[in-house]
Coordinates of C-alpha atoms in Angstrom, one line a residue:
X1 CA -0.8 -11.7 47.5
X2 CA -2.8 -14.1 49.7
X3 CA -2.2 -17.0 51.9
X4 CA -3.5 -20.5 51.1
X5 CA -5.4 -20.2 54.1
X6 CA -7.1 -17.0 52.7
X7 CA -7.6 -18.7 49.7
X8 CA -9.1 -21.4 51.6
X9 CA -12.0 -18.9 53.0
X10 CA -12.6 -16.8 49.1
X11 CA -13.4 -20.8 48.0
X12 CA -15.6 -21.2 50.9
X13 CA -17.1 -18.0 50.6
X14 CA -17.6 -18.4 46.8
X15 CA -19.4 -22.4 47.4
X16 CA -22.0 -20.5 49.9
X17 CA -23.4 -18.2 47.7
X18 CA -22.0 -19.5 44.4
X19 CA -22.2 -23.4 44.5
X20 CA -22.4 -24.2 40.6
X21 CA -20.1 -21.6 39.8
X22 CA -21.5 -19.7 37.3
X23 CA -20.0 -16.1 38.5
X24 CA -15.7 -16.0 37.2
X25 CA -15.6 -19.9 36.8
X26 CA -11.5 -20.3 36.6
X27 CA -11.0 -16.7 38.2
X28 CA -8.9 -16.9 41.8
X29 CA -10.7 -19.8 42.9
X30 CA -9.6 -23.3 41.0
X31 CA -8.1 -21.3 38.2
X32 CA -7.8 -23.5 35.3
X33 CA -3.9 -24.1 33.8
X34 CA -2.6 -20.9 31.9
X35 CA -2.6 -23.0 28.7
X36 CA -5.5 -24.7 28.9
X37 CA -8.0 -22.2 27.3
X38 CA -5.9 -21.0 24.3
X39 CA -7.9 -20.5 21.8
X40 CA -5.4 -20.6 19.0
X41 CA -2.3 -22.5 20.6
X42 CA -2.9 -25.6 17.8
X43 CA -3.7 -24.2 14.4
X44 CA -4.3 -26.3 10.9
X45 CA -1.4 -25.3 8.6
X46 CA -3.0 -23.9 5.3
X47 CA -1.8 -23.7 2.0
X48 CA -1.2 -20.3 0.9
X49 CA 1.1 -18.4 -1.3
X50 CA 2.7 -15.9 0.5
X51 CA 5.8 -17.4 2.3
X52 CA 5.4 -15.6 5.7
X53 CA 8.6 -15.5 6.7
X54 CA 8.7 -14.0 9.9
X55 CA 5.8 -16.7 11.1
X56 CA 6.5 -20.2 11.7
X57 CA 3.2 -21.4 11.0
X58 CA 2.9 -20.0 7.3
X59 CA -0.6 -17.9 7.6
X60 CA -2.3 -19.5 10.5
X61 CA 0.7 -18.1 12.6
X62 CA 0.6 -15.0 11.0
X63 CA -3.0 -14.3 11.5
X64 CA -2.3 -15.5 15.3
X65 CA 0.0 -12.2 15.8
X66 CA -2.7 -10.1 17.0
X67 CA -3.4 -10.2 20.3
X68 CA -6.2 -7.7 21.0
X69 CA -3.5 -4.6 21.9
X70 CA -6.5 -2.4 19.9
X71 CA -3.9 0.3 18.4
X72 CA -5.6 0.2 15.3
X73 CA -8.8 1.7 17.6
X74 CA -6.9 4.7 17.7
X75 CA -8.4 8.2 16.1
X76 CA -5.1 10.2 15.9
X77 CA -1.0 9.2 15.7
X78 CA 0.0 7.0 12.7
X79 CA -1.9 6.0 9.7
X80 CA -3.5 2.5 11.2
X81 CA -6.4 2.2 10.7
X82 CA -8.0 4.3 8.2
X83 CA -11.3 2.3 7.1
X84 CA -11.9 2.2 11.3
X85 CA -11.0 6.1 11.4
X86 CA -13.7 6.5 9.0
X87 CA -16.2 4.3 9.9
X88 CA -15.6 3.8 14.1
X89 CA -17.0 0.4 13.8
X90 CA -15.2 -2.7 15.3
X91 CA -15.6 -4.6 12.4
X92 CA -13.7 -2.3 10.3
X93 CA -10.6 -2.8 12.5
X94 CA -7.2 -4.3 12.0
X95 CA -8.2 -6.2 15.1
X96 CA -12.0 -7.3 13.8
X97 CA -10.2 -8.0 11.1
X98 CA -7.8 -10.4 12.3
X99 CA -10.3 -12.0 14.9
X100 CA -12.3 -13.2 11.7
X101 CA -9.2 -14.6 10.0
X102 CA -8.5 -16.7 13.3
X103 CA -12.3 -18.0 13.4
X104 CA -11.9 -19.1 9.6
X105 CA -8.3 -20.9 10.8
X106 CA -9.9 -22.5 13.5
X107 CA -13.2 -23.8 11.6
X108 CA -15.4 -23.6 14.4
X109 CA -17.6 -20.5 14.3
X110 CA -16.6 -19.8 10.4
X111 CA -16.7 -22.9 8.8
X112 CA -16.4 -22.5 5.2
X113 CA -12.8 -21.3 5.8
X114 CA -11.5 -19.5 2.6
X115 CA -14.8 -19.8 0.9
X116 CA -16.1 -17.5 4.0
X117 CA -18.5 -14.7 2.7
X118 CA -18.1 -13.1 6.5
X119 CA -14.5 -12.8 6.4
X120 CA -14.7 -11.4 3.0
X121 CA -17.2 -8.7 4.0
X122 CA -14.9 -7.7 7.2
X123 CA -12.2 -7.7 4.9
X124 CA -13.4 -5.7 1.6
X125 CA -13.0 -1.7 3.3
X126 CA -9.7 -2.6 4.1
X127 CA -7.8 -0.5 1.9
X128 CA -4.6 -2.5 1.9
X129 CA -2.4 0.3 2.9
X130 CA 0.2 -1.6 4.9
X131 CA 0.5 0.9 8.0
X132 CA -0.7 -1.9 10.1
X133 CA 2.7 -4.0 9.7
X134 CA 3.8 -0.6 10.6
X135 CA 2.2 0.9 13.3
X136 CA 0.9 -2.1 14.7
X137 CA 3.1 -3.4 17.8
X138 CA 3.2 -7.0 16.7
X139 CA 3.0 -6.3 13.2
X140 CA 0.3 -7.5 11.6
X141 CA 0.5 -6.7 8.0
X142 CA -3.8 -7.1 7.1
X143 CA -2.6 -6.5 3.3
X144 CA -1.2 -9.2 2.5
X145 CA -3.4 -11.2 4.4
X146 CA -6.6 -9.9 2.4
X147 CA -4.4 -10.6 -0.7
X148 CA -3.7 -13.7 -0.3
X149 CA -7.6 -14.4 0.9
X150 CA -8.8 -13.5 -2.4
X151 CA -6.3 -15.6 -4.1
X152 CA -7.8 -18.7 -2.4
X153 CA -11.4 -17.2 -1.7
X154 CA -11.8 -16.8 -6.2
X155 CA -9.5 -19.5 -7.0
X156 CA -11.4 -21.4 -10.2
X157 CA -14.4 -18.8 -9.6
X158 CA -15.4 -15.4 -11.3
X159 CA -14.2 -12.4 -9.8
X160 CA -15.8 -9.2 -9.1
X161 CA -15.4 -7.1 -12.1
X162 CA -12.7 -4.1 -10.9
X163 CA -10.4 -7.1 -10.3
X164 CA -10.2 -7.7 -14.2
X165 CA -10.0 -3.9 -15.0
X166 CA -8.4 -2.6 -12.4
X167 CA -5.9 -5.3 -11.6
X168 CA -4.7 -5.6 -15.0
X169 CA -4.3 -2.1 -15.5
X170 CA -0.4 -2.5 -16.2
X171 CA -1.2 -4.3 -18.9
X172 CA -4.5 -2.4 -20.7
X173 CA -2.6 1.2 -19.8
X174 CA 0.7 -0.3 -22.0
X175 CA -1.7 -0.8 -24.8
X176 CA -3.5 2.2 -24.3
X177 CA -0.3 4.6 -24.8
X178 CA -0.1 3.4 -28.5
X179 CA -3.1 5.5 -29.1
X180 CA -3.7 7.9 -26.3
X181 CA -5.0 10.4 -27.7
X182 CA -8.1 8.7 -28.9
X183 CA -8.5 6.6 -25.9
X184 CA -8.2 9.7 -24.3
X185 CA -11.0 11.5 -25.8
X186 CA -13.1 8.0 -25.9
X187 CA -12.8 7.6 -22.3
X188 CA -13.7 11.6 -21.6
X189 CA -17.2 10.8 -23.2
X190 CA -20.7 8.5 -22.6
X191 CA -18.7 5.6 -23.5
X192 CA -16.2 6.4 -21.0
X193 CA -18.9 6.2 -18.3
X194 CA -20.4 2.8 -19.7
X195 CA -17.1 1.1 -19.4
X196 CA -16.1 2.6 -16.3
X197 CA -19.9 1.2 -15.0
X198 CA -19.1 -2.4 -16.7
X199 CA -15.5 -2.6 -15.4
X200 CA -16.7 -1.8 -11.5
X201 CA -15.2 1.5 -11.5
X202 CA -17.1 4.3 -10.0
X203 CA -18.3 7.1 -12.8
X204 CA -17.6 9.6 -10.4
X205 CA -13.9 10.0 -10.7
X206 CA -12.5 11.3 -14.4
X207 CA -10.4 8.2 -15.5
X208 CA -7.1 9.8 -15.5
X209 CA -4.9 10.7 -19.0
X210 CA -2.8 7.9 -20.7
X211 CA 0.5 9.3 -21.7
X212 CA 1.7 8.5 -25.0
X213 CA 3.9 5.9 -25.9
X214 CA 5.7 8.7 -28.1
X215 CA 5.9 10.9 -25.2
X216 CA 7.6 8.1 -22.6
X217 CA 10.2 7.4 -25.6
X218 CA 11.0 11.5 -25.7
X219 CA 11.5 11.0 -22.0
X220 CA 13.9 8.1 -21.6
X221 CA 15.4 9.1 -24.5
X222 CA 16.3 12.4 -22.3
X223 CA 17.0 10.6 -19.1
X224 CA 19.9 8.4 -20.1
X225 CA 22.9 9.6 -18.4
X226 CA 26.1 11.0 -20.8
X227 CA 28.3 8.9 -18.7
X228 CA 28.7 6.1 -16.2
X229 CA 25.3 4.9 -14.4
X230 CA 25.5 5.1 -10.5
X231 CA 22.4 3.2 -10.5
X232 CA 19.2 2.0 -12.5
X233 CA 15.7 4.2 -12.9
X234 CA 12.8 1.7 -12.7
X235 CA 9.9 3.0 -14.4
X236 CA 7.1 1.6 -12.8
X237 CA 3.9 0.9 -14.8
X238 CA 2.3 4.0 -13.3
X239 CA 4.9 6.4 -13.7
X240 CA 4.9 4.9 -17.2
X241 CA 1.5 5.4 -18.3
X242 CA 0.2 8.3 -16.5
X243 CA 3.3 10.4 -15.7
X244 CA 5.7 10.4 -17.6
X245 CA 7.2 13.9 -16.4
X246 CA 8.2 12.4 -13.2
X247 CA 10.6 10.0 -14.9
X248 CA 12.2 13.0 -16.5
X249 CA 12.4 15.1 -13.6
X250 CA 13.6 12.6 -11.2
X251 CA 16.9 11.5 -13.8
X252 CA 17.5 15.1 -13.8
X253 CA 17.6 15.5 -10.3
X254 CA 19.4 12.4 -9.6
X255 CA 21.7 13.1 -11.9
X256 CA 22.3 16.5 -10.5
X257 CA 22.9 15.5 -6.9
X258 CA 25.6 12.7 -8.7
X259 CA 23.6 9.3 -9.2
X260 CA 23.4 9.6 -12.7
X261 CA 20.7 6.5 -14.1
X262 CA 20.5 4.1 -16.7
X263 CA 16.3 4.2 -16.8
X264 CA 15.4 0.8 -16.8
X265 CA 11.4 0.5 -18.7
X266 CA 9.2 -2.6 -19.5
X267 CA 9.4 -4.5 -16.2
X268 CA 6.2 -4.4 -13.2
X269 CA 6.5 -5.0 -9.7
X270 CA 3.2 -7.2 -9.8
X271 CA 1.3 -4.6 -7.3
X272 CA -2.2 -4.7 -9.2
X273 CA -2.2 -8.3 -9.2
X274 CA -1.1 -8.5 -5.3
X275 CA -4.0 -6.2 -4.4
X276 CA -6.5 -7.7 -6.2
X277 CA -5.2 -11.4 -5.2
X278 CA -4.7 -12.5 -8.0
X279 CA -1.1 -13.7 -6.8
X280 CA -0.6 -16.8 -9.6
X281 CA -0.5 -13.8 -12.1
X282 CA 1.4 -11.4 -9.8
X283 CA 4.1 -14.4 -9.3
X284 CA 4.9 -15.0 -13.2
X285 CA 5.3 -11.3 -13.5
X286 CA 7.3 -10.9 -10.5
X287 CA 9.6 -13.9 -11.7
X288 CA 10.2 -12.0 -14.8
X289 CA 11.0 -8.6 -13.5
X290 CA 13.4 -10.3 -11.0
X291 CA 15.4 -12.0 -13.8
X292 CA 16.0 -9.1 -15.7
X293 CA 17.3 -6.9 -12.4
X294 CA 19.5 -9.7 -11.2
X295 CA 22.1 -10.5 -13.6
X296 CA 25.1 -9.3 -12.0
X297 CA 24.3 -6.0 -11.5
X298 CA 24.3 -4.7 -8.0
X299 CA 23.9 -0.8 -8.7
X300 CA 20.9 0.7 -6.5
X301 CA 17.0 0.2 -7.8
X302 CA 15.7 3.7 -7.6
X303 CA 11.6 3.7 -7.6
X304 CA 9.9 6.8 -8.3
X305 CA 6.5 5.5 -7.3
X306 CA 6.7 4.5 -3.4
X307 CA 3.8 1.7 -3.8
X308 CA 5.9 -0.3 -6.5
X309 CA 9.3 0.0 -4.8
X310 CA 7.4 -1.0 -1.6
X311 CA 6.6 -3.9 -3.7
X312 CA 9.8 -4.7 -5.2
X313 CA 11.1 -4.6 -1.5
X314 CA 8.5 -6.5 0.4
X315 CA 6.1 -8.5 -1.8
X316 CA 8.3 -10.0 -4.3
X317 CA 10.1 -11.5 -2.0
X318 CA 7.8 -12.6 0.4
X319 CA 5.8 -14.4 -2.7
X320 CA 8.6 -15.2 -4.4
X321 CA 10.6 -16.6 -1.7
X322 CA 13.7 -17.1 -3.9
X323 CA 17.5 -15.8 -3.0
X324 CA 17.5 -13.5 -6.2
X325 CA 14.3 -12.1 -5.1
X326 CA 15.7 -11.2 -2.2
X327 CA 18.7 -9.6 -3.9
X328 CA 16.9 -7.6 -5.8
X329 CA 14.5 -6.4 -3.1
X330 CA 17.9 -4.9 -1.5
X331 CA 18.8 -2.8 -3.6
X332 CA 15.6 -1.1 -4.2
X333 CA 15.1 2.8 -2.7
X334 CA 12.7 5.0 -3.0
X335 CA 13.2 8.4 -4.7
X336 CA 13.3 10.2 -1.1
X337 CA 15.4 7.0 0.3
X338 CA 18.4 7.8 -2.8
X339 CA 18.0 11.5 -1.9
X340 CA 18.6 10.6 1.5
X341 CA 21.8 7.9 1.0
X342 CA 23.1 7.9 -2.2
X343 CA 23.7 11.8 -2.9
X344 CA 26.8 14.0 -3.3
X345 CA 27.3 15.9 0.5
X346 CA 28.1 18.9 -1.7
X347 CA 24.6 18.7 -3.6
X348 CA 22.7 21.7 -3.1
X349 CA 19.0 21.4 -4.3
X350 CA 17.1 24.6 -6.4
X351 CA 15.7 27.1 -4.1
X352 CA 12.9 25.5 -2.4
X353 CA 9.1 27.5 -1.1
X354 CA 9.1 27.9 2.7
X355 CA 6.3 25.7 3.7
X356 CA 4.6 23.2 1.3
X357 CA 1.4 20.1 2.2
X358 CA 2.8 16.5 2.1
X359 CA 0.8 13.4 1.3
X360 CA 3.1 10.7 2.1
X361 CA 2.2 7.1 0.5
X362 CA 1.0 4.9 3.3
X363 CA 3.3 2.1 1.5
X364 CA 6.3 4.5 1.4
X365 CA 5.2 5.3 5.1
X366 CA 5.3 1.8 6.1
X367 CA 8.4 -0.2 4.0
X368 CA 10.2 2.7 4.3
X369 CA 9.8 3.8 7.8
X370 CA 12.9 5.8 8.0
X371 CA 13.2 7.3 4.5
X372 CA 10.1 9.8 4.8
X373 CA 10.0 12.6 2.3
X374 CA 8.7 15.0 5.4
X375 CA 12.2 14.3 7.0
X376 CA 14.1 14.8 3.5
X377 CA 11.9 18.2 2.6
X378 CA 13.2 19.5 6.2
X379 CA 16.8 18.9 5.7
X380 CA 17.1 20.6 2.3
X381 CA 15.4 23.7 4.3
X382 CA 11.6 23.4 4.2
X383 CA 10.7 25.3 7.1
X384 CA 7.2 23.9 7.3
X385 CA 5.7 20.7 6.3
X386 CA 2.5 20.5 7.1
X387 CA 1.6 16.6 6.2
X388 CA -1.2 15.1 6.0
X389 CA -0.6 12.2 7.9
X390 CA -3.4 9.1 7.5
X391 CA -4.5 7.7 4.5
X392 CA -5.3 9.8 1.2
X393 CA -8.6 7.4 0.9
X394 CA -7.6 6.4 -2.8
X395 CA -5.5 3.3 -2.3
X396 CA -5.0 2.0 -5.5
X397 CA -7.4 0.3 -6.8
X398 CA -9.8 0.9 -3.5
X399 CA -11.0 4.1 -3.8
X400 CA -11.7 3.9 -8.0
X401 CA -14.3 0.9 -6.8
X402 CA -17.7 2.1 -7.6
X403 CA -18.4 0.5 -4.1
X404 CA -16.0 2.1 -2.4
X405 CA -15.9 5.8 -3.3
X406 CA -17.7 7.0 -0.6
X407 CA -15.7 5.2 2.0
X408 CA -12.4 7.0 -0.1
X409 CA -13.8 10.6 0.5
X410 CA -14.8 9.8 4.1
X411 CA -10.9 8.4 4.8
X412 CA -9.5 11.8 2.8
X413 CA -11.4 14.0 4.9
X414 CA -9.9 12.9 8.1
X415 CA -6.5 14.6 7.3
X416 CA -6.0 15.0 3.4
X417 CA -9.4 17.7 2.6
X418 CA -8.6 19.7 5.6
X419 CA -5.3 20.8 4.6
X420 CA -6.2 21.0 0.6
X421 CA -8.9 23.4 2.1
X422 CA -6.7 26.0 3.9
X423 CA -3.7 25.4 0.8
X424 CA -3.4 29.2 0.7
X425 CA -0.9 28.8 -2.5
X426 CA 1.2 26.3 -1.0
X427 CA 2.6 23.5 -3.2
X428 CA 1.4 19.9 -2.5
X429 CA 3.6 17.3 -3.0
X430 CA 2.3 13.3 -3.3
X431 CA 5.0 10.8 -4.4
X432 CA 2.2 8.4 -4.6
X433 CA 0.1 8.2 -8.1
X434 CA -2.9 7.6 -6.2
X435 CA -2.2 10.2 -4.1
X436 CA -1.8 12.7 -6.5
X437 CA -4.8 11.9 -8.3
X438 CA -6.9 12.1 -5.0
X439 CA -5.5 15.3 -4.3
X440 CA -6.4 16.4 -8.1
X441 CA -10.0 15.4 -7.8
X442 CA -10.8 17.1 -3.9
X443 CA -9.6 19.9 -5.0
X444 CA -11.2 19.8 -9.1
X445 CA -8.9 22.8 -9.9
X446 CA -6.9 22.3 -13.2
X447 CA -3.9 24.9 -11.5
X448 CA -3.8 22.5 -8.5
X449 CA -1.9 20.1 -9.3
X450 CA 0.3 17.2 -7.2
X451 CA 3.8 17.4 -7.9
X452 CA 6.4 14.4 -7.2
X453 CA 9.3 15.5 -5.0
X454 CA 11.3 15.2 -8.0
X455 CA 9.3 17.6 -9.8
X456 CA 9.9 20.0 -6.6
X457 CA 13.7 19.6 -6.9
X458 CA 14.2 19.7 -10.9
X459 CA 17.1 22.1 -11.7
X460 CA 15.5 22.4 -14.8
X461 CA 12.0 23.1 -14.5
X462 CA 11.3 24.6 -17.8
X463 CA 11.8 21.4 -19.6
X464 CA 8.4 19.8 -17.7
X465 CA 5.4 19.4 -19.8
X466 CA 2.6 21.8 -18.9
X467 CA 0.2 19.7 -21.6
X468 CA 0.6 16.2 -19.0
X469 CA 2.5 14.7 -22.1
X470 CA -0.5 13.6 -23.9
X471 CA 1.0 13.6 -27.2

């Protein structure tokens, strides 16, 4: 834009009345060499878990993808970011997020590096919903960096309690179903507060119901297909101890739109562990699950819960880092992603309401960017989604926290409250368990009720449980 002579008279102008060049040092006038104040071109290489495969540089690269764009600042468009939506403060960005992970890398202002008590403070209200890796342009995916910070930040240490109750809730829930209906009643009373208090879980939220064993037997019984499987049912640990009635519906319906499934029970995608970083755990149960679905077969993977197949598809392989991991991971769909590909052109669903509220899973939102339920409800003749796009503010374990409720019910009022507010009759459908159990305690009406989309399209809606399969 200028000549060097001009350039000659802004440096002499700039010695007269700034000769120790305090004002812009670097800035027209003797700029320094573009690389010369980077603060993150050389980065230690840490040990860590996840494989990162997309980064070069394992995690240090992979918290050096954010480059201060500030989407995640945004108040409105996409789900990123909801604990900044809630909150407004910089801190509780995917950016502020990100910058502290890149001081911890660097060792210079954070020196403590996984240790750090900061970074895991400006970490703890993310709610690990993935729709940064999403919405973010250069894909920053703050999830599974927080995961695999609390594998190394508690590695050999005590963790906080929720991470023991909550984390191994695949495991506690499968025992629980053997006696439900005691547990049931146990967890309804005092006691059922004193162990929610000792477990970290806030006593403000009912625990929800445990399904039977007996019950989830009735229901696979019921779901295996008369003929040739097109593909395999995985029922996911939630699904499998909470809801039972989805599984049911959802063989029904895939069965009627001609992908008839073998259910496929027993296995976990490892999400609880992932979450809660405890990823040696999540690893030895993702190594198993992944030997079972690859031996041979190559049928579809169809998930009815959209935060375990966004496991299966993403996190197992990423921690695995294995070919059959991989394998498996792509073959997985969602429920909406099989209605979408794998379904007869002359399928016609049931007759559907006019205009129903959508919760769509962040994790469905973000693994399965192109598979959205809202896009599916539309095509089979929904005139009117109205969906609640953002977070639902449970996340998982998150928003059952006692620490965290409150910043739950402040993310679920920015798009989920509003619309359960003016509902008007109008079915609400949640994929997600969380989801659905957020929507059941905003609203705290027993005849509100989250379906599943597969509950929506059952051809045979008479055989649902009204009694939530407790028995």
């Amino acid at each position: 834009m200028y000549s060097h002579r001009m350039i000659a008279a802004f440096a002499a102008f700039k010695q007269v009345f700034d000769p120790d060049g305090l004002l812009n040092p670097g800035v027209i006038i003797g700029p320094a060499p573009l690389d010369a104040d980077l603060a993150l071109r050389e980065l230690p290489l840490l040990d860590a878990t996840f494989n990162y495969p997309h980064d070069e540089d394992g995690f240090a690269g992979a918290v050096r993808r954010c480059v201060g764009v500030g989407r995640c600042r945004s108040d409105a468009g996409g789900v990123m970011c909801p604990s900044y939506r809630a909150t407004g403060e910089e801190d509780h960005s995917t950016r502020g997020r990100a910058r502290m992970l890149q001081e911890m890398v660097r060792g210079e202002a954070v020196t403590d590096g996984w240790r750090s008590e900061e970074v895991k403070d400006a970490l703890d209200l993310c709610l690990s919903c993935k729709a940064c890796s999403s919405d973010c342009p250069v894909g920053v995916d703050m999830a599974t960096y927080k995961a695999e910070f609390l594998h190394q930040h508690y590695k050999g240490r005590i963790r906080p309690r929720s991470h023991y109750s909550l984390g191994w809730l695949p495991l506690t829930s499968a025992l629980a179903g053997y006696a439900a209906r005691p547990v049931n009643a146990l967890l309804r009373g005092p006691l059922g507060k004193l162990l929610a208090r000792m477990g970290g879980v806030t006593t403000k939220r009912k625990i929800p119901a445990f399904a039977s064993r007996r019950a989830l037997r009735k229901t696979l019984r019921a779901a295996k297909p008369t003929g040739r499987a097109k593909a395999i049912l995985f029922v996911d640990s939630f699904t499998r101890a909470f809801r039972p009635q989805v599984a049911g519906a959802a063989s029904r319906v895939l069965a009627d739109a001609g992908i008839p499934c073998t259910p496929q029970d027993g296995l976990c995608c490892g999400l609880t562990w992932v979450s809660t970083g405890q990823l040696s755990t999540a690893r030895r149960i993702m190594t198993r699950t992944v030997t079972a679905l690859d031996n041979g077969d190559t049928r579809p993977i169809i998930v009815a819960e959209p935060s375990c197949a966004a496991a299966l598809k993403r996190d197992v392989p990423e921690l695995l880092g294995t070919e059959a991991a991989q394998r498996v991971a792509d073959r997985v769909h969602t429920f909406s992603g099989a209605m979408t590909d794998l379904t007869d052109k002359d399928w016609t669903p049931p007759p559907l309401p006019e205009t129903v509220v959508l919760q769509t899973h962040c994790h469905e939102y973000a693994t399965f960017k192109d598979r959205r339920p809202a896009d599916l409800l539309r095509r089979l003749g929904v005139d009117k989604v109205d969906e609640a796009e953002g977070c639902c503010g449970l996340a998982g374990n998150f928003g059952f926290e006692a620490q965290h409720y409150d910043s739950s019910i402040a993310v679920a009022g920015l798009a989920l409250t509003p619309r359960l507010d003016a509902l008007d009759g109008r079915p609400v459908i949640a994929d997600g368990f969380s989801c659905a159990t957020q929507v059941d305690h905003l609203t705290g009406d027993p005849d509100i009720r989250a379906l599943h989309l597969a509950e929506l399209l059952d051809p045979t809606p008479g055989a649902q449980s009204t009694a939530r399969l407790l028995d």
